[in-house]
PDB file of C-alpha atoms in Angstrom:
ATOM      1  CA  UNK G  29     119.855  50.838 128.948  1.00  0.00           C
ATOM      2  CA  UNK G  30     118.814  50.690 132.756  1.00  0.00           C
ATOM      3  CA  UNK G  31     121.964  49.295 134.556  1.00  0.00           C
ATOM      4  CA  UNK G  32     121.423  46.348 137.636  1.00  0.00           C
ATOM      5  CA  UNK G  33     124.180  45.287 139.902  1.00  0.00           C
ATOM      6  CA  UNK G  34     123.351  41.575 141.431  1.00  0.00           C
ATOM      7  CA  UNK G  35     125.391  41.260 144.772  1.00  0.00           C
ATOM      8  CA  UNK G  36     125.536  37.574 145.724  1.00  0.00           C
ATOM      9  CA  UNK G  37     125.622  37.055 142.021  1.00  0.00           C
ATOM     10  CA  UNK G  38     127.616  33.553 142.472  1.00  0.00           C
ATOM     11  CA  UNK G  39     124.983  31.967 144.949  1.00  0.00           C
ATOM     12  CA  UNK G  40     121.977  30.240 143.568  1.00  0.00           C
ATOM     13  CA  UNK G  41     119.462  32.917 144.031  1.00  0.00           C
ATOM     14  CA  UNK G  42     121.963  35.217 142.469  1.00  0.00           C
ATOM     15  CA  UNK G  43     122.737  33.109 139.629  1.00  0.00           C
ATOM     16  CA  UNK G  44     118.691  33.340 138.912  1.00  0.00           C
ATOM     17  CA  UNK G  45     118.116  36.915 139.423  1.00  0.00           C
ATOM     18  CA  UNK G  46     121.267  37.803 137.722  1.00  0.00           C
ATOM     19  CA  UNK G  47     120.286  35.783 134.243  1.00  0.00           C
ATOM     20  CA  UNK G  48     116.070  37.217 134.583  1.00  0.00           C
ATOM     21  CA  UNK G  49     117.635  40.737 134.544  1.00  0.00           C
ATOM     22  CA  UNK G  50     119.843  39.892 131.307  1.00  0.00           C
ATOM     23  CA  UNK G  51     116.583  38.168 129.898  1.00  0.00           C
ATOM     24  CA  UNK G  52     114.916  41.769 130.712  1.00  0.00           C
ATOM     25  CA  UNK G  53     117.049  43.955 128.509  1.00  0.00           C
ATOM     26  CA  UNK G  54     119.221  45.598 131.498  1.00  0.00           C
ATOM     27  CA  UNK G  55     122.580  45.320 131.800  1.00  0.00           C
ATOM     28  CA  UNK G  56     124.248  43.396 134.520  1.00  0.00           C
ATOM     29  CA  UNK G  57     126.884  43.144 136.585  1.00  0.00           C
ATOM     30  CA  UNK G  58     127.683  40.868 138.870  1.00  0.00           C
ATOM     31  CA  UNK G  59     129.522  41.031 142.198  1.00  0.00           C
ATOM     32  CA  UNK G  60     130.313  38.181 144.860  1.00  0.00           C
ATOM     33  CA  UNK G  61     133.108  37.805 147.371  1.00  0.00           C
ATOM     34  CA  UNK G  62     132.823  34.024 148.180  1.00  0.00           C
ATOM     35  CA  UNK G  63     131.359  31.992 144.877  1.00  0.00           C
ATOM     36  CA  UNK G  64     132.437  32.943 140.908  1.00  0.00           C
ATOM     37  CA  UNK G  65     129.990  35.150 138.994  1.00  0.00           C
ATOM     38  CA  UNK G  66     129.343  33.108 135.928  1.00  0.00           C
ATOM     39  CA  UNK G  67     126.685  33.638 133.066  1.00  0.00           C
ATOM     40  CA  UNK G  68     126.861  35.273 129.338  1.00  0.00           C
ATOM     41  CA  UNK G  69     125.614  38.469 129.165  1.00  0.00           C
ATOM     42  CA  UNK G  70     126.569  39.553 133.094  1.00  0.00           C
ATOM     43  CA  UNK G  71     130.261  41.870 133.450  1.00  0.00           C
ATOM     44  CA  UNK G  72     132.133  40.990 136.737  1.00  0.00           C
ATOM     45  CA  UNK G  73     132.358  43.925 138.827  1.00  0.00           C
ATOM     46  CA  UNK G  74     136.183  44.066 140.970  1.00  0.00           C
ATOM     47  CA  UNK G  75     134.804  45.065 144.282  1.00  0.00           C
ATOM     48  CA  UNK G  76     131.699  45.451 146.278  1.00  0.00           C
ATOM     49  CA  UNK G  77     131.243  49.446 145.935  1.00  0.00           C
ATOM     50  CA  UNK G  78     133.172  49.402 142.323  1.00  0.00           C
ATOM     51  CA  UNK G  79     129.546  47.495 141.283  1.00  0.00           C
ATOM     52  CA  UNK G  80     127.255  49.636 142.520  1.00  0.00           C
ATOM     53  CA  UNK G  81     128.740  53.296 141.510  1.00  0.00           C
ATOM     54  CA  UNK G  82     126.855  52.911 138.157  1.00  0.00           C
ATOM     55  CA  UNK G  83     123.991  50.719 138.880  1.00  0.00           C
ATOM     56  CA  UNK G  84     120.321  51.936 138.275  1.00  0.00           C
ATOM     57  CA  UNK G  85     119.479  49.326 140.613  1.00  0.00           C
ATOM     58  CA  UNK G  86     121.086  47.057 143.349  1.00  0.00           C
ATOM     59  CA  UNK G  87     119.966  43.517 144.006  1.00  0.00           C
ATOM     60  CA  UNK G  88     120.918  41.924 147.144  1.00  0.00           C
ATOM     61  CA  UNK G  89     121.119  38.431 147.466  1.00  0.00           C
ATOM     62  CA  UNK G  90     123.578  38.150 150.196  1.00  0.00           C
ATOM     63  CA  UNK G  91     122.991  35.786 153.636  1.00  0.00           C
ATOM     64  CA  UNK G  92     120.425  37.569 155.905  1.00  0.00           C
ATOM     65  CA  UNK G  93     122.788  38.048 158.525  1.00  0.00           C
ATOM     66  CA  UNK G  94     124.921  39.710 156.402  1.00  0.00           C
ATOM     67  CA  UNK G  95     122.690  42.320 154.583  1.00  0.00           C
ATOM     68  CA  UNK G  96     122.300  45.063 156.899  1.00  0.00           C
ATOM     69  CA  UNK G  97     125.988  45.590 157.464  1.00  0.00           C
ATOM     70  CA  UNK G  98     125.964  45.512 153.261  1.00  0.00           C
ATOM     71  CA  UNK G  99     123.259  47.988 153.183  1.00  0.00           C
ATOM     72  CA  UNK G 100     124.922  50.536 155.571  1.00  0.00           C
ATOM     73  CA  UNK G 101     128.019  50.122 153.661  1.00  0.00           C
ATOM     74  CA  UNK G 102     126.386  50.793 149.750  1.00  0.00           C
ATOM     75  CA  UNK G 103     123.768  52.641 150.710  1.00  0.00           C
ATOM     76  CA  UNK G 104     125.388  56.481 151.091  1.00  0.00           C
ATOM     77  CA  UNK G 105     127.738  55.506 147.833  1.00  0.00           C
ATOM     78  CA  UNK G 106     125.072  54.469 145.500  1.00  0.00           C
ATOM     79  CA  UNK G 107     123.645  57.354 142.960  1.00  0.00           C
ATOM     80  CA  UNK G 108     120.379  59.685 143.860  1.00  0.00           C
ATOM     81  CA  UNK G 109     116.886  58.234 142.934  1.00  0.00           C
ATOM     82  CA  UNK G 110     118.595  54.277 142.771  1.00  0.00           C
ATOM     83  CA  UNK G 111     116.608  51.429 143.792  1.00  0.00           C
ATOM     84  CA  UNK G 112     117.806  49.352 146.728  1.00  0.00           C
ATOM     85  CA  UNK G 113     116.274  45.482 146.204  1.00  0.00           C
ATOM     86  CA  UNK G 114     116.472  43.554 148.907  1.00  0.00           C
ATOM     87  CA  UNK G 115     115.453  39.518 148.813  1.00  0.00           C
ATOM     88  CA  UNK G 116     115.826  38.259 152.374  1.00  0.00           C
ATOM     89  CA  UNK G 117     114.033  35.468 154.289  1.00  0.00           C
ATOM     90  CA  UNK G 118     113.910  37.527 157.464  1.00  0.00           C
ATOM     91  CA  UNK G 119     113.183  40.780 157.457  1.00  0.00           C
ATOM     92  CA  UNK G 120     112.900  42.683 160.950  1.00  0.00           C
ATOM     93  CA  UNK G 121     116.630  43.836 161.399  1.00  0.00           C
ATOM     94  CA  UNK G 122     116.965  44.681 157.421  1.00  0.00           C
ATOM     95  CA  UNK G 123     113.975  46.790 157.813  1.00  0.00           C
ATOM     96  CA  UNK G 124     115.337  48.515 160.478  1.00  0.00           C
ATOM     97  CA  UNK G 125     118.883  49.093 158.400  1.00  0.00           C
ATOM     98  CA  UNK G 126     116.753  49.909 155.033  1.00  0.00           C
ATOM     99  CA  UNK G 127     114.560  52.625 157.250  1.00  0.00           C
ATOM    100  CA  UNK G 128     117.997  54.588 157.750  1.00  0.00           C
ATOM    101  CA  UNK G 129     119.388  55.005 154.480  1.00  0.00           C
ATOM    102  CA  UNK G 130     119.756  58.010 152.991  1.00  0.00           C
ATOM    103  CA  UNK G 131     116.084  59.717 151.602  1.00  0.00           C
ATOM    104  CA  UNK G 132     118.161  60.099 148.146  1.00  0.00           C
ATOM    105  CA  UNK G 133     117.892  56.062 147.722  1.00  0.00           C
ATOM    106  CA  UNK G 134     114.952  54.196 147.369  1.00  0.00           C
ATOM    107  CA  UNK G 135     114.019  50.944 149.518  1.00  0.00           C
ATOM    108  CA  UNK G 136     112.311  47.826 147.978  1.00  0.00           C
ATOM    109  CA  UNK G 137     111.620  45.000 150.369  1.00  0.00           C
ATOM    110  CA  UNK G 138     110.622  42.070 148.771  1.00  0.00           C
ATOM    111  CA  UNK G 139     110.549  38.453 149.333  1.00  0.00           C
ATOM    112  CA  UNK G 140     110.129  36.255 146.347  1.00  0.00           C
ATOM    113  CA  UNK G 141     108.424  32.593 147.488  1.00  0.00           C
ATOM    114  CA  UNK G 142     110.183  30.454 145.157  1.00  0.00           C
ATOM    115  CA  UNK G 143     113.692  28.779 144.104  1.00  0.00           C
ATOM    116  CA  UNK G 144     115.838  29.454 141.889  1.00  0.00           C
ATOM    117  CA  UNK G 145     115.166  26.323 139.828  1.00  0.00           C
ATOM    118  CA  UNK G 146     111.485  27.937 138.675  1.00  0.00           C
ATOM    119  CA  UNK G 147     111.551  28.899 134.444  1.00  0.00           C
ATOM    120  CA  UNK G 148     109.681  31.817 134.967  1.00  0.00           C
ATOM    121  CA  UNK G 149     108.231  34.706 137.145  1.00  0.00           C
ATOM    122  CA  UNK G 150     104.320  34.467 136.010  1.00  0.00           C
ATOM    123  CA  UNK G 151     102.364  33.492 138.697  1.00  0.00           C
ATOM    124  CA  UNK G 152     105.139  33.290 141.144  1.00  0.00           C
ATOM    125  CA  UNK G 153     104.313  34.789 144.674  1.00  0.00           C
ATOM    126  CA  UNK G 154     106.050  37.388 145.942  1.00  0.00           C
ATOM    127  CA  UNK G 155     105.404  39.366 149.116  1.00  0.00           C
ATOM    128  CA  UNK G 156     106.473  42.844 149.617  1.00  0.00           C
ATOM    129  CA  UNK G 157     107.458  44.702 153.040  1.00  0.00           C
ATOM    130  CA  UNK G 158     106.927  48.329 152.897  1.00  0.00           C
ATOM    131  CA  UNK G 159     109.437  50.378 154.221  1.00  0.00           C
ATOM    132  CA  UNK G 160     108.979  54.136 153.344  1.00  0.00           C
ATOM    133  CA  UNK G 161     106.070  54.263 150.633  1.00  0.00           C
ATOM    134  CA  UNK G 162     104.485  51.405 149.921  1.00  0.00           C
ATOM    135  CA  UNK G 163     102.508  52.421 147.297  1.00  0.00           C
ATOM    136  CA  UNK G 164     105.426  53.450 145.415  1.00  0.00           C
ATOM    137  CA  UNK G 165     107.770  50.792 146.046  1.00  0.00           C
ATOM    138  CA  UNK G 166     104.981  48.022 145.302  1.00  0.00           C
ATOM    139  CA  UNK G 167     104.548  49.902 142.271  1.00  0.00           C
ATOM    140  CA  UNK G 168     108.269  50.240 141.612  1.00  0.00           C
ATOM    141  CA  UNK G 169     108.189  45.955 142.299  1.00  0.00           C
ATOM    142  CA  UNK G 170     105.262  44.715 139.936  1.00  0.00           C
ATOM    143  CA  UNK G 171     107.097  46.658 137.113  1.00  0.00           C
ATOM    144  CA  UNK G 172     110.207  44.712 137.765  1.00  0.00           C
ATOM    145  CA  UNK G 173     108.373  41.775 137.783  1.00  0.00           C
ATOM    146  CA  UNK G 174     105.767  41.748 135.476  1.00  0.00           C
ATOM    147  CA  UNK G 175     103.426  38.596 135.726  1.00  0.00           C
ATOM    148  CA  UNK G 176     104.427  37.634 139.188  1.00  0.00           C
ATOM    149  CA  UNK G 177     101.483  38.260 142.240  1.00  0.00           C
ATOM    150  CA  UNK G 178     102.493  40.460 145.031  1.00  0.00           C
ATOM    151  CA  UNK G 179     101.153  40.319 148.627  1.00  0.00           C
ATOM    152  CA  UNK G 180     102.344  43.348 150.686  1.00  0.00           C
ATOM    153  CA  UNK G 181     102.665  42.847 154.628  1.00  0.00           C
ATOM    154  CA  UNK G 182     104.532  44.632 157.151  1.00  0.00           C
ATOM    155  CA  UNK G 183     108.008  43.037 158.767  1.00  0.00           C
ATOM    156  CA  UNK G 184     106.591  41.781 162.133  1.00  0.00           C
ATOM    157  CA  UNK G 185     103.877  40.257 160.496  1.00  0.00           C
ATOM    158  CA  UNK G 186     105.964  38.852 157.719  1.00  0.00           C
ATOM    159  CA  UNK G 187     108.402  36.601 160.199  1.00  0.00           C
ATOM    160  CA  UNK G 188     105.333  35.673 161.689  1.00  0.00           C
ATOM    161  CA  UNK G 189     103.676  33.782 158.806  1.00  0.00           C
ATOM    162  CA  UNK G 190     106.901  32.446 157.851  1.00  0.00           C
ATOM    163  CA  UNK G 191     107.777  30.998 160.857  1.00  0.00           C
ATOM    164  CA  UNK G 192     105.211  28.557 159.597  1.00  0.00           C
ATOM    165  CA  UNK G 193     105.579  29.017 156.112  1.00  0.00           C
ATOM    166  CA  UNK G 194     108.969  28.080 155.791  1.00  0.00           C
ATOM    167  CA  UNK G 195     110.609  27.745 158.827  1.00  0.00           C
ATOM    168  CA  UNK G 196     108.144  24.901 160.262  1.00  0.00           C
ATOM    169  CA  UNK G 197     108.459  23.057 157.160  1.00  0.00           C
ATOM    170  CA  UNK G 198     112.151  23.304 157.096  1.00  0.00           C
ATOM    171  CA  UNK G 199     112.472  22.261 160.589  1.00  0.00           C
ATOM    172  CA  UNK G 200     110.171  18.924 160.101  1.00  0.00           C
ATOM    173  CA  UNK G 201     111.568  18.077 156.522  1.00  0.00           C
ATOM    174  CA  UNK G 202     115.621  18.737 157.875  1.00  0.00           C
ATOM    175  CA  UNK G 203     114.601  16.104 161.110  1.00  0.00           C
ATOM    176  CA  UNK G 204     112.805  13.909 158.652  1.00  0.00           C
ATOM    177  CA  UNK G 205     115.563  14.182 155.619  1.00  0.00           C
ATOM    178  CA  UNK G 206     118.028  13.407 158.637  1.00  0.00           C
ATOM    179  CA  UNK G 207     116.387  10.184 159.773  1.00  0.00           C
ATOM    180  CA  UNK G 208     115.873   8.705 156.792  1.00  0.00           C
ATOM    181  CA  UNK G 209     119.654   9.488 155.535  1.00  0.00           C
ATOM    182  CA  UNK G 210     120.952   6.871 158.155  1.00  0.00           C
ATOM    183  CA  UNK G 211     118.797   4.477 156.587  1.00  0.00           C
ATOM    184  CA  UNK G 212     120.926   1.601 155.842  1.00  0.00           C
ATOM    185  CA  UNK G 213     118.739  -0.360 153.765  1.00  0.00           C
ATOM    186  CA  UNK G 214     117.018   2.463 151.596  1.00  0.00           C
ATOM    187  CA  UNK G 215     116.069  -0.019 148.310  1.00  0.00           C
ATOM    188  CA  UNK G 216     113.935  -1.982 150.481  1.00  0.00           C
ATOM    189  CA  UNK G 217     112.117   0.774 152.251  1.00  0.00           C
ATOM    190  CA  UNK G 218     111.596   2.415 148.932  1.00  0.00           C
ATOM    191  CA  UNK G 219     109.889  -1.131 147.398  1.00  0.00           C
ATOM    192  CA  UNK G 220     107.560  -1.081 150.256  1.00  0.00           C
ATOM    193  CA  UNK G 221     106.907   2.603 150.788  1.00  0.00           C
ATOM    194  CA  UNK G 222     103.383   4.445 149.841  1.00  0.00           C
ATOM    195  CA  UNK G 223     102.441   6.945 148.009  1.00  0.00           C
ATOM    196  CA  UNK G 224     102.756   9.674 151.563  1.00  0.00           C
ATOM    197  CA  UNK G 225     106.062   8.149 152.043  1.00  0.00           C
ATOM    198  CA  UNK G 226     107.342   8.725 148.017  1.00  0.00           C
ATOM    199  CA  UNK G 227     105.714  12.535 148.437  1.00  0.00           C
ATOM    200  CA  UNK G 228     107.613  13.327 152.087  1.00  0.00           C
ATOM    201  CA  UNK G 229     111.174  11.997 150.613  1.00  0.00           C
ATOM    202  CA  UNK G 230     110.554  13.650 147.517  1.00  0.00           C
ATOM    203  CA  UNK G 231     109.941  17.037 149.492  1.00  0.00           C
ATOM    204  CA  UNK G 232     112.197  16.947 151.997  1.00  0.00           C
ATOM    205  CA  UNK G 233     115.252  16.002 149.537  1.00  0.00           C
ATOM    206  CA  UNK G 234     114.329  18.790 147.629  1.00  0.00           C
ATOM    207  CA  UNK G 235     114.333  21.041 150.421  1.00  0.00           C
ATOM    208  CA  UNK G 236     117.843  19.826 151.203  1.00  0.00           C
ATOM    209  CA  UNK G 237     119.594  20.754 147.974  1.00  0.00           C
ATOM    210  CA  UNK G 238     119.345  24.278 149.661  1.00  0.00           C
ATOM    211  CA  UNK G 239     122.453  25.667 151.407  1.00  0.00           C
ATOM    212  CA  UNK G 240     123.033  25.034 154.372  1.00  0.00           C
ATOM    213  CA  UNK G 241     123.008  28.937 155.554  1.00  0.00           C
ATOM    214  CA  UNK G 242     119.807  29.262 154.438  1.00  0.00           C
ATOM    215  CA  UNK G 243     118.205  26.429 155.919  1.00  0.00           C
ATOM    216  CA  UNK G 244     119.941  27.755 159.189  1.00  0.00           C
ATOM    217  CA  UNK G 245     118.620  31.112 158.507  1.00  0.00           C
ATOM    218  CA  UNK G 246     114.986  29.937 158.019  1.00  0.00           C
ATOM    219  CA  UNK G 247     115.112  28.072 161.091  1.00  0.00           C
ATOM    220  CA  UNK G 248     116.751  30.510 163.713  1.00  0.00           C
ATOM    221  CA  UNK G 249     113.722  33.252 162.673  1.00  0.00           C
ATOM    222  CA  UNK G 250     113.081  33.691 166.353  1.00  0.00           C
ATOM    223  CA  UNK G 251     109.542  33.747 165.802  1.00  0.00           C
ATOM    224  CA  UNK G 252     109.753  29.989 165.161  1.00  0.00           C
ATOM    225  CA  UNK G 253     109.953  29.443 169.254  1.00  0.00           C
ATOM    226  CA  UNK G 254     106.268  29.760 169.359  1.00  0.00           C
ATOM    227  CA  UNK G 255     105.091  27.105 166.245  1.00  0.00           C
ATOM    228  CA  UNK G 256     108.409  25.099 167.225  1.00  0.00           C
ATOM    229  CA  UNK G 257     107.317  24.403 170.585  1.00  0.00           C
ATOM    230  CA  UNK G 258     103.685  23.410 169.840  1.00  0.00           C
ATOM    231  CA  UNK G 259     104.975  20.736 167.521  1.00  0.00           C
ATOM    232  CA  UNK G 260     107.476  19.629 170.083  1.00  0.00           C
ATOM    233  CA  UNK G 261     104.415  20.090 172.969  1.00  0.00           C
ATOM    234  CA  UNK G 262     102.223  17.692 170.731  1.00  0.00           C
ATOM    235  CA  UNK G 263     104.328  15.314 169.560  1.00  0.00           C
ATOM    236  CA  UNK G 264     105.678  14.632 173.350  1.00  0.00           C
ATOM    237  CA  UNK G 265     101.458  14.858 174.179  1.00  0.00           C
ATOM    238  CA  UNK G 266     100.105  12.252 171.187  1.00  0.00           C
ATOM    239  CA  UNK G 267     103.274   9.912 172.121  1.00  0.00           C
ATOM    240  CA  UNK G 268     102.282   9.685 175.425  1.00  0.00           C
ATOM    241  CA  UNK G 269      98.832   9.099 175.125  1.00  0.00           C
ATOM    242  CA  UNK G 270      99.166   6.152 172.505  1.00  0.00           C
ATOM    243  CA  UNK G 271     101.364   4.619 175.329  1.00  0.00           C
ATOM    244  CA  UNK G 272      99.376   4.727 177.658  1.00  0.00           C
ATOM    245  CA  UNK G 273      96.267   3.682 175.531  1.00  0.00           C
ATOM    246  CA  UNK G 274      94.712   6.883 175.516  1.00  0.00           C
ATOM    247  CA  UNK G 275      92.609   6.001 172.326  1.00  0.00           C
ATOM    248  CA  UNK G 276      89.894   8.681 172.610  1.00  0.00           C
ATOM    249  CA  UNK G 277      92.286  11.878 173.594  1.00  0.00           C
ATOM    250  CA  UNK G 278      94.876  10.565 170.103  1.00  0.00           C
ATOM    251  CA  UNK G 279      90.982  10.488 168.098  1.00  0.00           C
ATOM    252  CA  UNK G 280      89.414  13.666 169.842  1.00  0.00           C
ATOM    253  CA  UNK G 281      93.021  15.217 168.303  1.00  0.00           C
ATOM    254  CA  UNK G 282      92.480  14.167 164.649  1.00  0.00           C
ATOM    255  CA  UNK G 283      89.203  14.771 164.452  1.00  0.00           C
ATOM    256  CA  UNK G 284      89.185  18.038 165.944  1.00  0.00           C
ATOM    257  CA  UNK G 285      92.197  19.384 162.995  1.00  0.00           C
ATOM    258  CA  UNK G 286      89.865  17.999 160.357  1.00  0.00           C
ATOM    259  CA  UNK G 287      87.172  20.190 161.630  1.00  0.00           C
ATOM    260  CA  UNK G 288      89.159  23.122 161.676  1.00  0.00           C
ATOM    261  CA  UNK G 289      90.717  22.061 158.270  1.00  0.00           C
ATOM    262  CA  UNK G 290      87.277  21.377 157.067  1.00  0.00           C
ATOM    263  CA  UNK G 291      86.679  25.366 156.996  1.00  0.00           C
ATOM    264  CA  UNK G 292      89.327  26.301 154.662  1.00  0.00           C
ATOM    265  CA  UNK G 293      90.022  23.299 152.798  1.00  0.00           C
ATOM    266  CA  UNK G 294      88.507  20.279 150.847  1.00  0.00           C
ATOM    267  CA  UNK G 295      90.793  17.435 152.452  1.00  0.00           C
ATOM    268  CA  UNK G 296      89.683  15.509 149.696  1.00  0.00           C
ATOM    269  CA  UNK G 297      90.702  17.340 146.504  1.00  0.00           C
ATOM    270  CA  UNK G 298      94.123  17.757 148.256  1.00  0.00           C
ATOM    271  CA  UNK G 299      94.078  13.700 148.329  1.00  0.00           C
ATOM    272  CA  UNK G 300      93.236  13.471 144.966  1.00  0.00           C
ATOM    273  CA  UNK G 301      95.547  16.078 143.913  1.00  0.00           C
ATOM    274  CA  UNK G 302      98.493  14.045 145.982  1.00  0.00           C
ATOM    275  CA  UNK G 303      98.000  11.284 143.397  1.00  0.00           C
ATOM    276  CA  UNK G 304      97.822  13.389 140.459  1.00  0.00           C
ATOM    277  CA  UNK G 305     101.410  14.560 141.784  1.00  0.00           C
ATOM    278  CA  UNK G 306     102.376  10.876 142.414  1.00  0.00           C
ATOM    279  CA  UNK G 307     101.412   9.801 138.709  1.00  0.00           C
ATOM    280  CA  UNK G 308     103.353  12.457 137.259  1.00  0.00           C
ATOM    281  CA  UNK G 309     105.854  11.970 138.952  1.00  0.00           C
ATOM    282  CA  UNK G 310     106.401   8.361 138.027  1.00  0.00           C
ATOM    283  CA  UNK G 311     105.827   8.575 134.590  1.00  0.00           C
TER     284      UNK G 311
END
């Protein structure tokens, strides 16, 4: 029986990755130094390098910040030919710590685009960052995760696209989530709200049952200066023009991002998809 050691077992990624492995047929163990390891099936390991000593495979799911000092420190004491899975939301300085580790241990980057509330891995996206053979490791990946899709892209590129992918719609939701908590008379904005109102509460509360590390995490990815900025740049330049009546520059604006949406997208099946999502929702 293949033997998987889940470090951050006690957080909520943890907690998921810990219980798929058990579903799997491997046999767990679980280590975490701030939150209890709980779950049937998954054997509480004493101490950080006490877990891995067996372990077939190592799965961490540990803040971002705090993985490459983990890595350097399990790396040299895990056994030959062991897999090294790494979740994280950032990945340039984990690279850079999963490049050095001994050639006996093998590196699997991955980031898995979902929460831990989903029921299954079919169909879930997950992108994969090579590190020292990417054919290998992505082959090593889809046979730990049978079902889900992989997208493989290299670390640079990876912040990149999530700058916008998560870290934009963190930063909006957080601000929105924010100014809508201080609302003092919530039932009565609720009776008269919309169906884009109901959606953007919906989303950004859901967003917020996240820690708050990670949301932190997701929004310091440095690359999010760049996307940050333009949304700060044209919010301060649509504000200004509607005061000063600047009717034609505020239209020009729309109706230029519907042409460019226009060449990817069908703005209209994403409207009527929004109120498929509203009915279900209020069943």
């Amino acid at each position: 029986m293949k033997k998987v050691t889940v470090i951050g077992a006690g957080g909520q990624m943890g907690q998921w990755f810990a219980k798929y492995f058990a579903s799997e047929g491997f046999e767990v163990t679980g280590f975490d130094s701030e939150n209890k390891v709980v779950g049937k099936d998954i054997k509480v390991a004493e101490s950080l390098v006490g877990g891995i000593l067996k372990a077939d495979y190592v799965v961490l799911c540990t803040p971002t910040r705090r993985t490459p000092e983990i890595i350097r420190l399990i790396a040299k004491e895990m056994k030959r030919d062991t897999y090294l899975i790494e979740i994280s939301s950032e990945k340039s300085k984990v690279v850079a710590s999963l490049s050095k580790m001994p050639a006996k241990i093998n590196p699997i980057c991955i980031h898995p685009m979902f929460g831990p509330g989903v029921k299954t891995i079919k169909g879930q996206n997950i992108i994969s960052v090579p590190i020292k053979d990417a054919k290998k490791e992505l082959t090593m990946a889809k046979s730990l995760f049978e079902g889900a899709n992989f997208v493989t892209i290299d670390a640079a590129e990876h912040d990149k696209k999530i700058a916008v992918i998560l870290g934009l719609t963190h930063l909006m939701n957080l601000v929105f989530a924010n100014i809508i908590s201080k609302d003092e008379k919530m039932l009565l904005t609720e009776k008269m709200s919309g169906t884009t109102f109901r959606v953007q509460k919906i989303l950004a509360e859901s967003i917020m049952t996240e820690s708050p590390e990670l949301i932190e995490t997701i929004i310091a990815n440095p690359e999010i200066r760049r996307v940050a900025e333009e949304l700060w740049k044209d919010i301060g330049r649509l504000l200004t023009a509607v005061q000063e009546s600047k009717t034609e520059e505020v239209i020009d604006y729309i109706k230029d991002c519907q042409e460019r949406l226009a060449k990817h997208t069908d703005i209209n099946e994403s409207y009527k998809k929004l109120s498929k999502m509203v009915k279900t929702v209020e069943k």
